[in-house]
PDB file of C-alpha atoms in Angstrom:
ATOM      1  CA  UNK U  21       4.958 -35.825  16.927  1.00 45.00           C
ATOM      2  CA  UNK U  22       5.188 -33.934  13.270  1.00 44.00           C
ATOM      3  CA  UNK U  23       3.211 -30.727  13.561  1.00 41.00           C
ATOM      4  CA  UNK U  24      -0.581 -30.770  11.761  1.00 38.00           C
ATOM      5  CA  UNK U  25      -0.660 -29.604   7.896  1.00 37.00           C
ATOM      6  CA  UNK U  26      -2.156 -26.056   7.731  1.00 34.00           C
ATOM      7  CA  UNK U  27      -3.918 -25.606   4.595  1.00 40.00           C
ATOM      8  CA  UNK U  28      -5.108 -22.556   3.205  1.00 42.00           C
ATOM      9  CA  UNK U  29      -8.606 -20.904   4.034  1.00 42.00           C
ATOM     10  CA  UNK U  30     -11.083 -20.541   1.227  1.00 46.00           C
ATOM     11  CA  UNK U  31     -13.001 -17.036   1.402  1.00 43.00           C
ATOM     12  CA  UNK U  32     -15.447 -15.603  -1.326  1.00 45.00           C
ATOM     13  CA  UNK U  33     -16.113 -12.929  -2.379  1.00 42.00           C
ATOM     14  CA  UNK U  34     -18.820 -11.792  -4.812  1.00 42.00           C
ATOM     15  CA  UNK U  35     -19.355 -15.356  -6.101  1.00 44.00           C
ATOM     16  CA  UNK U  36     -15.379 -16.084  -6.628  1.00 41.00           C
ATOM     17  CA  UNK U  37     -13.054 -17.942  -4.042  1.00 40.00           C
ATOM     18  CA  UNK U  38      -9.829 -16.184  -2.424  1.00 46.00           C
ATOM     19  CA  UNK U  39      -7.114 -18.351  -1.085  1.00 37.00           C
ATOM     20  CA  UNK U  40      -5.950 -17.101   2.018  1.00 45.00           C
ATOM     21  CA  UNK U  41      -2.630 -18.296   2.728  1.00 45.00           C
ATOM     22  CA  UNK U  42      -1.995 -20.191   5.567  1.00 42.00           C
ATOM     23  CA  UNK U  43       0.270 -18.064   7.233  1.00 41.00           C
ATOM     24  CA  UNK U  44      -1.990 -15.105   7.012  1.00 57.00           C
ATOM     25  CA  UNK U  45      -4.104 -14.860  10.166  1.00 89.00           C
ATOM     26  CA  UNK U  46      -7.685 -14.160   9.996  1.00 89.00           C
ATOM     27  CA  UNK U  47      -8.130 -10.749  10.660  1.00 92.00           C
ATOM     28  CA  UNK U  48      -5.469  -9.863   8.374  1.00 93.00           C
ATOM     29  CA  UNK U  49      -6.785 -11.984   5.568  1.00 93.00           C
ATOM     30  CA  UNK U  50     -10.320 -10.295   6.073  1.00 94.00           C
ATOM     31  CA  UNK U  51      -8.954  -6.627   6.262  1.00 94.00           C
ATOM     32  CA  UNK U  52      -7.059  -7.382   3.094  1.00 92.00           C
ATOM     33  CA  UNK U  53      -9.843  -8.650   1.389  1.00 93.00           C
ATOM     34  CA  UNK U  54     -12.427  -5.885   2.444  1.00 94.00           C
ATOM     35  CA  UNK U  55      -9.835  -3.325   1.545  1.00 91.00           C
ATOM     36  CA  UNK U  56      -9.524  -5.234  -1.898  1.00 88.00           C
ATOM     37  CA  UNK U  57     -13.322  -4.852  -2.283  1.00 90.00           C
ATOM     38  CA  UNK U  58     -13.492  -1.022  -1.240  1.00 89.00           C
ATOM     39  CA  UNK U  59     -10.572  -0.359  -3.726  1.00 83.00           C
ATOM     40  CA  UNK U  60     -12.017  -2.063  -6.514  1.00 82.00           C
ATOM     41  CA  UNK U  61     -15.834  -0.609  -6.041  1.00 83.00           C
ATOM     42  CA  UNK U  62     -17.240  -4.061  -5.171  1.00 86.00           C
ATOM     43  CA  UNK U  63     -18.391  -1.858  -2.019  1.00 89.00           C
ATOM     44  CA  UNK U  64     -18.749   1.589  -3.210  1.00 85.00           C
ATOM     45  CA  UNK U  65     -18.902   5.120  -0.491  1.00 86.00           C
ATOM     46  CA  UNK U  66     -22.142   4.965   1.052  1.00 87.00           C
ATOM     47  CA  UNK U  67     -22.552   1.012   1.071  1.00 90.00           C
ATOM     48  CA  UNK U  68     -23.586  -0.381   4.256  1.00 93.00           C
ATOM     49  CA  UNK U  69     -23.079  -3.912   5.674  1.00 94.00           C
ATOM     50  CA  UNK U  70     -23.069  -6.043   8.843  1.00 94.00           C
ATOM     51  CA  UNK U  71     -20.659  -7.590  10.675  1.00 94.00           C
ATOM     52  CA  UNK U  72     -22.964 -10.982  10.504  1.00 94.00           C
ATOM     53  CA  UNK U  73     -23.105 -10.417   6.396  1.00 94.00           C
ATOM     54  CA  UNK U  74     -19.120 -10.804   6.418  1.00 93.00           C
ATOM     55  CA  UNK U  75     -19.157 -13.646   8.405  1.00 94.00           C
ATOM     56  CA  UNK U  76     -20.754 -15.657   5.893  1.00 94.00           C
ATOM     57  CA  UNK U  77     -20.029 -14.374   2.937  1.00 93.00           C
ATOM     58  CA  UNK U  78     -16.096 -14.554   3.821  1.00 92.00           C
ATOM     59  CA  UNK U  79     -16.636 -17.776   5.944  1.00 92.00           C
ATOM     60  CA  UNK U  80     -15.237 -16.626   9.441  1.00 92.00           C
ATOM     61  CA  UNK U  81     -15.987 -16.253  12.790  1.00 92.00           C
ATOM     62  CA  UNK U  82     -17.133 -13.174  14.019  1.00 92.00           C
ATOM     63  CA  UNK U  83     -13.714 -11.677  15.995  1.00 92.00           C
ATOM     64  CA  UNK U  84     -11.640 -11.514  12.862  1.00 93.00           C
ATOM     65  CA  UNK U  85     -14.370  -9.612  11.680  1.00 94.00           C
ATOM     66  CA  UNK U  86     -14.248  -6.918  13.873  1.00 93.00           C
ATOM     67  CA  UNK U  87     -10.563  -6.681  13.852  1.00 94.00           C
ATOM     68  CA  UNK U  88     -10.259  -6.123  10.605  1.00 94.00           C
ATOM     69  CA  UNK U  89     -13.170  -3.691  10.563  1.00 95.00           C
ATOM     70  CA  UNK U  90     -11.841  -1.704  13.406  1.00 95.00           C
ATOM     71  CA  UNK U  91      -8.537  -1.787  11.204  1.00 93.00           C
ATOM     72  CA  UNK U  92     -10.487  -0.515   8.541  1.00 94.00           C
ATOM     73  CA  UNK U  93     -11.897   2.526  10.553  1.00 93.00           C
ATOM     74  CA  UNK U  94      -8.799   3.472  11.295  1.00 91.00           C
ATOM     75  CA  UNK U  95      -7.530   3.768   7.636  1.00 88.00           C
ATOM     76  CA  UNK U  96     -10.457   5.883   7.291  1.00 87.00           C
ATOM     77  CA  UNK U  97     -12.132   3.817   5.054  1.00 91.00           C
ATOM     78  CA  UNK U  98     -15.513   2.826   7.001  1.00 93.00           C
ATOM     79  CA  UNK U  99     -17.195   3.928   9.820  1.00 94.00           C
ATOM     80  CA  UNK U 100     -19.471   2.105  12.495  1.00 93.00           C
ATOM     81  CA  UNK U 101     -23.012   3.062  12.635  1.00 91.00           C
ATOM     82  CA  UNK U 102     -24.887   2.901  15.928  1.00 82.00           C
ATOM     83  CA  UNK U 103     -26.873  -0.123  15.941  1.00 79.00           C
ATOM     84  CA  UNK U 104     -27.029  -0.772  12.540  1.00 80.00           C
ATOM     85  CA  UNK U 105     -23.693  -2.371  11.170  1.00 92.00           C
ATOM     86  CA  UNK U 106     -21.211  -0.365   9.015  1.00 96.00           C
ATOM     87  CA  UNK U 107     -20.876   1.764   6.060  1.00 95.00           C
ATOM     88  CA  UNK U 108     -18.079   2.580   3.817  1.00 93.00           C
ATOM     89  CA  UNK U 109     -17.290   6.403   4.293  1.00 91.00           C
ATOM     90  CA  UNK U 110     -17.654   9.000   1.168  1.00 87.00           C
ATOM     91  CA  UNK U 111     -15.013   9.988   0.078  1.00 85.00           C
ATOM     92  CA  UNK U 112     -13.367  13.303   2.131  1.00 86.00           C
ATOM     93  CA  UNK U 113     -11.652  15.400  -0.787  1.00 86.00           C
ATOM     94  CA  UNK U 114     -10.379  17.545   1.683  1.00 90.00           C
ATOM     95  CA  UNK U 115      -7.689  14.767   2.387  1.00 90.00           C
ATOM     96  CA  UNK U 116      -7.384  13.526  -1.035  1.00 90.00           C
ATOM     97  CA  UNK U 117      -5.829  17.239  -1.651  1.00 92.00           C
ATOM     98  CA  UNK U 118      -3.423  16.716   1.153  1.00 95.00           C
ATOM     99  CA  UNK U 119      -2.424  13.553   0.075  1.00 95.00           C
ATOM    100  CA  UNK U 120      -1.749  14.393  -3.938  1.00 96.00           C
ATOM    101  CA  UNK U 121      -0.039  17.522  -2.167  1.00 96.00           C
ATOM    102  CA  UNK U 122       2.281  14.985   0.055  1.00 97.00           C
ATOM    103  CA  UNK U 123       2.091  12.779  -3.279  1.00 97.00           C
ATOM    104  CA  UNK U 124       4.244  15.573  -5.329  1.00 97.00           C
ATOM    105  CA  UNK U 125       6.741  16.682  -2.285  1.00 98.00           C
ATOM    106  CA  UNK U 126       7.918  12.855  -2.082  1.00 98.00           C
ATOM    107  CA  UNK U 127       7.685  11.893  -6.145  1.00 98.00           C
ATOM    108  CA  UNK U 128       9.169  15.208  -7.048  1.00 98.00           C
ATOM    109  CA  UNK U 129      12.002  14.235  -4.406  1.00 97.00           C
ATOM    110  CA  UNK U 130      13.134  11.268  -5.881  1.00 97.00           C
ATOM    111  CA  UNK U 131      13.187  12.046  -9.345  1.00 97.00           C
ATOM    112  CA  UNK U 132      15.749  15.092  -8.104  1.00 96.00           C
ATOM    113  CA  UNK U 133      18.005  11.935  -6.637  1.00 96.00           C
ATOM    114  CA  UNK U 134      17.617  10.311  -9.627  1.00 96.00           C
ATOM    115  CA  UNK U 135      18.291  12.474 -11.950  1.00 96.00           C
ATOM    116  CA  UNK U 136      21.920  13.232 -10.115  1.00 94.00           C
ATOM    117  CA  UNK U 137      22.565   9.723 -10.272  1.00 93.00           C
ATOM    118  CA  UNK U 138      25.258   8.501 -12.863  1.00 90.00           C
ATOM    119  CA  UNK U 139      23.813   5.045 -13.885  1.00 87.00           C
ATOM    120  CA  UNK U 140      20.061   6.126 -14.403  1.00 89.00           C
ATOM    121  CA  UNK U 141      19.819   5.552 -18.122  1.00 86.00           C
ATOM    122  CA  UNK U 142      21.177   1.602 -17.083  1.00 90.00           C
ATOM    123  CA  UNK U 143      18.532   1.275 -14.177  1.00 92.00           C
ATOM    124  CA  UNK U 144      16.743  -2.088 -14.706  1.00 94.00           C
ATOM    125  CA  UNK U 145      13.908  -0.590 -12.715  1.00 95.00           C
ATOM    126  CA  UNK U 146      14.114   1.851 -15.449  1.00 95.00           C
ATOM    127  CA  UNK U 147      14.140   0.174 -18.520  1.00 95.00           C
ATOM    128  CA  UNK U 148      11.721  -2.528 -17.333  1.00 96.00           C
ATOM    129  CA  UNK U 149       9.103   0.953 -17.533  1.00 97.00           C
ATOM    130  CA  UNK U 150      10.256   1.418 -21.035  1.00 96.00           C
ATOM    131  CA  UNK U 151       9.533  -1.526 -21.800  1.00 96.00           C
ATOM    132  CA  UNK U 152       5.875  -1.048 -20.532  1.00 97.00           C
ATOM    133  CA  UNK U 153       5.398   2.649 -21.239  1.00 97.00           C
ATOM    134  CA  UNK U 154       6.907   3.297 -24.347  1.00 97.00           C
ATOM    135  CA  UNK U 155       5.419   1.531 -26.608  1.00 96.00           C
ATOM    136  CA  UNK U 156       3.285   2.175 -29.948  1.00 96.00           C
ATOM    137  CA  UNK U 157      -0.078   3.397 -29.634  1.00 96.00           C
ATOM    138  CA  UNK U 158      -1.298  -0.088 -30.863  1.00 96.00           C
ATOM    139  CA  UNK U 159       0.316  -1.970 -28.051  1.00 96.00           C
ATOM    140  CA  UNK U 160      -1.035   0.240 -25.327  1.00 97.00           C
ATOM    141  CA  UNK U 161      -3.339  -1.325 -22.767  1.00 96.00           C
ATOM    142  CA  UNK U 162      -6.970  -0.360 -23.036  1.00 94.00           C
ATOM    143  CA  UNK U 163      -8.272  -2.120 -19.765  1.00 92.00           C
ATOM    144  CA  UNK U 164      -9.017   0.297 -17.137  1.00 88.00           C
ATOM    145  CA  UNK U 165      -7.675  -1.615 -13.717  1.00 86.00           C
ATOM    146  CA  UNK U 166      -5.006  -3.121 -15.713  1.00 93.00           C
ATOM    147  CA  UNK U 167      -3.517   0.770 -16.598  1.00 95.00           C
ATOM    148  CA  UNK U 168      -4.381   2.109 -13.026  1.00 92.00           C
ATOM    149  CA  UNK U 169      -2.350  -0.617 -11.430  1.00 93.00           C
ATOM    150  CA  UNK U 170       0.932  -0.130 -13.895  1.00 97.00           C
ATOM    151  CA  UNK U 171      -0.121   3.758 -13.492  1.00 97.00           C
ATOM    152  CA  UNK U 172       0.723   3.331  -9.412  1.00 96.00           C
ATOM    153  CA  UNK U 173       3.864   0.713 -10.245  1.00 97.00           C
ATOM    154  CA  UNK U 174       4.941   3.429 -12.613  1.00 98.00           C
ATOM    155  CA  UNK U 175       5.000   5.931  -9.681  1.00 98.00           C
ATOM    156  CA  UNK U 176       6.270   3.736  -7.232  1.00 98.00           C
ATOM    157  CA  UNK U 177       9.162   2.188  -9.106  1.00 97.00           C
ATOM    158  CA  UNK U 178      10.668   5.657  -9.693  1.00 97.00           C
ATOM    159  CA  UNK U 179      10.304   6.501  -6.084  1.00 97.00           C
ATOM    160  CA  UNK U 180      12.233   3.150  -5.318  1.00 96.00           C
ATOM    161  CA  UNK U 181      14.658   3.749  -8.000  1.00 96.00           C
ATOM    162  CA  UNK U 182      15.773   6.915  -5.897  1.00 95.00           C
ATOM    163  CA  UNK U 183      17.011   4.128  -3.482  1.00 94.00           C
ATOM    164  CA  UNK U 184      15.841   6.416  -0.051  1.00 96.00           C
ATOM    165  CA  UNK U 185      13.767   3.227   1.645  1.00 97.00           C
ATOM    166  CA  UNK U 186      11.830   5.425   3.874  1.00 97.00           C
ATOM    167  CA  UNK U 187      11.196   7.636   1.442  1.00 97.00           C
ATOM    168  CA  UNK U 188       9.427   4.648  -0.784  1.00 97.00           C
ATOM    169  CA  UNK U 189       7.488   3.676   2.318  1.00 97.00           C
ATOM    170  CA  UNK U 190       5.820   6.454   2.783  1.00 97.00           C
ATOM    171  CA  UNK U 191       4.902   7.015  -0.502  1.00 98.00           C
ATOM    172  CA  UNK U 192       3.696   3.691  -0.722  1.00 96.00           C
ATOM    173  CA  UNK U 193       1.313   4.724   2.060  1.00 94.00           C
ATOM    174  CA  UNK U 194       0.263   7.665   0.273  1.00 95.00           C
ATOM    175  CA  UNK U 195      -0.277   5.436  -2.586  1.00 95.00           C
ATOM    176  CA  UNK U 196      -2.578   3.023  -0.857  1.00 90.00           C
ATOM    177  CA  UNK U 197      -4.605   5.873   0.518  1.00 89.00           C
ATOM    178  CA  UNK U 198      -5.237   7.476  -2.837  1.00 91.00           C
ATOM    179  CA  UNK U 199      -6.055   4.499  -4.744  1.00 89.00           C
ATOM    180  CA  UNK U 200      -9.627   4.261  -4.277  1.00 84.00           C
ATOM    181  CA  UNK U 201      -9.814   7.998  -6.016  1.00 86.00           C
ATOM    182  CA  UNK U 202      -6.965   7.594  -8.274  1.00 86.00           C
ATOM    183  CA  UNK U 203      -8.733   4.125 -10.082  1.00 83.00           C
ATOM    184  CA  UNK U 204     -11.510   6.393 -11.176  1.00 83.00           C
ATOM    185  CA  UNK U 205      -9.420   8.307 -13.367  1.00 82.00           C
ATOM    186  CA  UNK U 206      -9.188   5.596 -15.718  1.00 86.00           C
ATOM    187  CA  UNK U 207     -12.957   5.126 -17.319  1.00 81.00           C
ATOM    188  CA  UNK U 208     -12.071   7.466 -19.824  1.00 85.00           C
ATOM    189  CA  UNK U 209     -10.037   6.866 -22.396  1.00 90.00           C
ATOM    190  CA  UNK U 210      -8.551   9.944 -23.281  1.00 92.00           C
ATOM    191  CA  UNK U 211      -7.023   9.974 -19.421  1.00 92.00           C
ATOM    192  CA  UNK U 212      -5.454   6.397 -20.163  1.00 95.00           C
ATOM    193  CA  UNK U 213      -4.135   8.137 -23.388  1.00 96.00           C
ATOM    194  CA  UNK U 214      -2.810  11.175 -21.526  1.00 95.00           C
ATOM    195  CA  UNK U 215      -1.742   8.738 -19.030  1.00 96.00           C
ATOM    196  CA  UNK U 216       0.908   6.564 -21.713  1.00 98.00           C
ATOM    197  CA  UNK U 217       1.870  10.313 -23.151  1.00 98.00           C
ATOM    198  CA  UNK U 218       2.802  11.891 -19.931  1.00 98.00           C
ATOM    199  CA  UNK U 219       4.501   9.003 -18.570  1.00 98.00           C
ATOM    200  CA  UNK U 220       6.874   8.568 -21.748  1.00 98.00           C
ATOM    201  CA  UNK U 221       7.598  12.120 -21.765  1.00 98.00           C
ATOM    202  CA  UNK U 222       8.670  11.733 -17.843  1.00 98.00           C
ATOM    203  CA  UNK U 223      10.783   8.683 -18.087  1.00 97.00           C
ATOM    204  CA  UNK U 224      12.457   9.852 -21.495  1.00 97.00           C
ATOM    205  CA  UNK U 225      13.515  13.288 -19.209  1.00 97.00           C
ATOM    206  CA  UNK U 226      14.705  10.891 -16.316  1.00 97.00           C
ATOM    207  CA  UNK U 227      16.903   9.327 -18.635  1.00 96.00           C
ATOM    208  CA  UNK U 228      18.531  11.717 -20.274  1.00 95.00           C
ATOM    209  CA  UNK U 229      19.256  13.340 -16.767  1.00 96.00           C
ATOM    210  CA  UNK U 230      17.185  16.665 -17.411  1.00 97.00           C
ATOM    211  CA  UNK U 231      16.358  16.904 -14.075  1.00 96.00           C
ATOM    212  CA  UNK U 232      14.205  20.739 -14.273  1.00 97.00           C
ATOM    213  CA  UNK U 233      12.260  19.518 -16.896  1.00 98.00           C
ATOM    214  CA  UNK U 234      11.286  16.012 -15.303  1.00 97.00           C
ATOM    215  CA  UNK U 235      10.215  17.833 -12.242  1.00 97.00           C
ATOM    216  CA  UNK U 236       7.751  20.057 -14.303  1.00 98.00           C
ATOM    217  CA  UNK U 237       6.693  17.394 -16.290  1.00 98.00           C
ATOM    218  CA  UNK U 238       6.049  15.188 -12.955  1.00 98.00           C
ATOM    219  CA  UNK U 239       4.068  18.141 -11.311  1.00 97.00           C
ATOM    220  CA  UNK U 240       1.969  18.919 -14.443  1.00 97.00           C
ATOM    221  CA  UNK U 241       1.461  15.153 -14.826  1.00 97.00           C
ATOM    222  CA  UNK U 242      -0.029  14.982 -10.871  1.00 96.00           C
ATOM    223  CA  UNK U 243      -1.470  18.272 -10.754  1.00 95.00           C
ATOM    224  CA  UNK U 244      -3.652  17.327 -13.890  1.00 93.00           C
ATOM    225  CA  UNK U 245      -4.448  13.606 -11.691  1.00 91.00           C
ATOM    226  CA  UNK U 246      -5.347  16.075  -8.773  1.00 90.00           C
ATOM    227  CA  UNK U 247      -7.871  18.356 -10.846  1.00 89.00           C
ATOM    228  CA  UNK U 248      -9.819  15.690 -11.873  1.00 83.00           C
ATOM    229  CA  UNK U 249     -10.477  13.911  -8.878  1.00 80.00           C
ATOM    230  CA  UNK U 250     -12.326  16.498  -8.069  1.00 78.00           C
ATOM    231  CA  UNK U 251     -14.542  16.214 -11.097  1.00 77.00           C
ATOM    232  CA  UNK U 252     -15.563  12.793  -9.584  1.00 73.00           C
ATOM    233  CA  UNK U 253     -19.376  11.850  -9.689  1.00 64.00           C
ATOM    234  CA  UNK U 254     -20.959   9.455  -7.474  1.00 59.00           C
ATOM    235  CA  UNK U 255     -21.884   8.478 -11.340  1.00 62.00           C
ATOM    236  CA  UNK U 256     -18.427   7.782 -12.279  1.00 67.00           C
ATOM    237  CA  UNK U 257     -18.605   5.427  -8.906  1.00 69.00           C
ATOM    238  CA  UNK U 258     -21.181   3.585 -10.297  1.00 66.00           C
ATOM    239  CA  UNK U 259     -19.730   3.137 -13.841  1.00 66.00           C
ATOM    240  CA  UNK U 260     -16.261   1.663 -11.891  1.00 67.00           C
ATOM    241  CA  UNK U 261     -18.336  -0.865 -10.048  1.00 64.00           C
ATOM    242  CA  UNK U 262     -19.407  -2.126 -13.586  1.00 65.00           C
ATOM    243  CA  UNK U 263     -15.920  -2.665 -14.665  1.00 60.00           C
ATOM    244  CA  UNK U 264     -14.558  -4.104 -11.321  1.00 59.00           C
ATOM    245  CA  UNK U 265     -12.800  -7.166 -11.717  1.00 56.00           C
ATOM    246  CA  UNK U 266     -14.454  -9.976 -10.446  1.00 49.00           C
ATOM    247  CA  UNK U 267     -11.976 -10.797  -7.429  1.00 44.00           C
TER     248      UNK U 267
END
């Protein structure tokens, strides 16, 4: 007897369908999303929800629900509130500092490694960001999620380039951690400006194997990222949910 089809699951979110792909159970498909939602500001610090108002809007039972949620708690991204459904936590800036600080022992790290390596300037990780980053002033990107998610490939492709695998993972975890905060840093653009300066002025160093002045130019580059996250508004929240991208 041939084994049923599986198709995909249709969720929504904010008005707009998500495929969920048939392999992807439903817990994991509903943390993903929710996690999605809290990253992009569709659900902003402070929100609360229920357990029965993801049910419907994601079209799922109630047990995937709570797995993903608990999930969720865990990342230290929402919290449970006693008898009255959820609520995504504020942010703790405390731990934001700890992370940037982990951020810059790790990406500081790898650009050492690379710099001692003799084929950097042939890397096609490498070129691929020259390709994105240095570019004319007329060519640069002026959409706000758009340079926040090349901003975080950016970081994470030189990590990877260093070629330490464990030492990508767990920058890759920081990464996820710190993108809720680090998105925000984008509604202005003189920081996506700063952003396409810095990171040419990086890579170029990288490349020509000038290892000292890559690592200040990586920890002035983060250090700035770090200063003004604490500048953050619950304002500036507000203005990101207006630009969120629709799914």
């Amino acid at each position: 007897m041939a084994p049923p089809t599986l198709r995909p699951v249709r969720a929504r979110s904010a008005g707009v369908a998500t495929i969920v792909e048939p392999f992807q159970s439903r817990a994991e498909a509903v943390y993903r999303q929710v996690k999605q939602d809290i990253a992009n500001f569709r659900l902003v610090p402070g929100d609360r929800f229920t357990e029965h108002e993801l049910c419907a809007r994601l079209d799922v039972s109630r047990t995937p629900v709570r797995q993903a949620l608990f999930r969720l708690q865990q990342d230290g991204l929402v919290e449970v509130m006693f008898r009255s459904g959820w609520r995504v936590l504020p942010f703790d800036f405390d731990k934001f500092d700890q992370l940037y600080d982990l951020r810059m022992v790790l990406e500081t790290a790898a650009v050492q490694r690379l710099c001692q390596q003799d084929v950097v300037a042939s890397s096609p990780q490498l070129q691929a960001l020259k390709e994105r980053w240095l570019v004319p002033v007329a060519e640069r990107s002026t959409d706000p999620a758009e340079v926040a998610a090349w901003d975080e490939a950016f970081h994470e492709t030189l990590v990877s380039a260093a070629g330490n695998a464990e030492l990508a993972r767990v920058h890759h975890e920081v990464t996820e951690r710190i993108r809720i905060i680090r998105r925000l840093d984008f509604l202005q653009q003189v920081r996506i400006d700063a952003t396409y300066d810095e990171h040419a002025k990086i890579l170029r160093a990288i490349l020509a194997r000038k290892a000292d002045r890559a690592d200040l130019l990586l920890r002035s580059h983060i250090q700035t990222s770090q200063s003004e996250v604490r500048k953050i508004t619950l304002h500036q929240v507000y203005l990101a949910q207006q630009v969120a991208p629709a799914a």
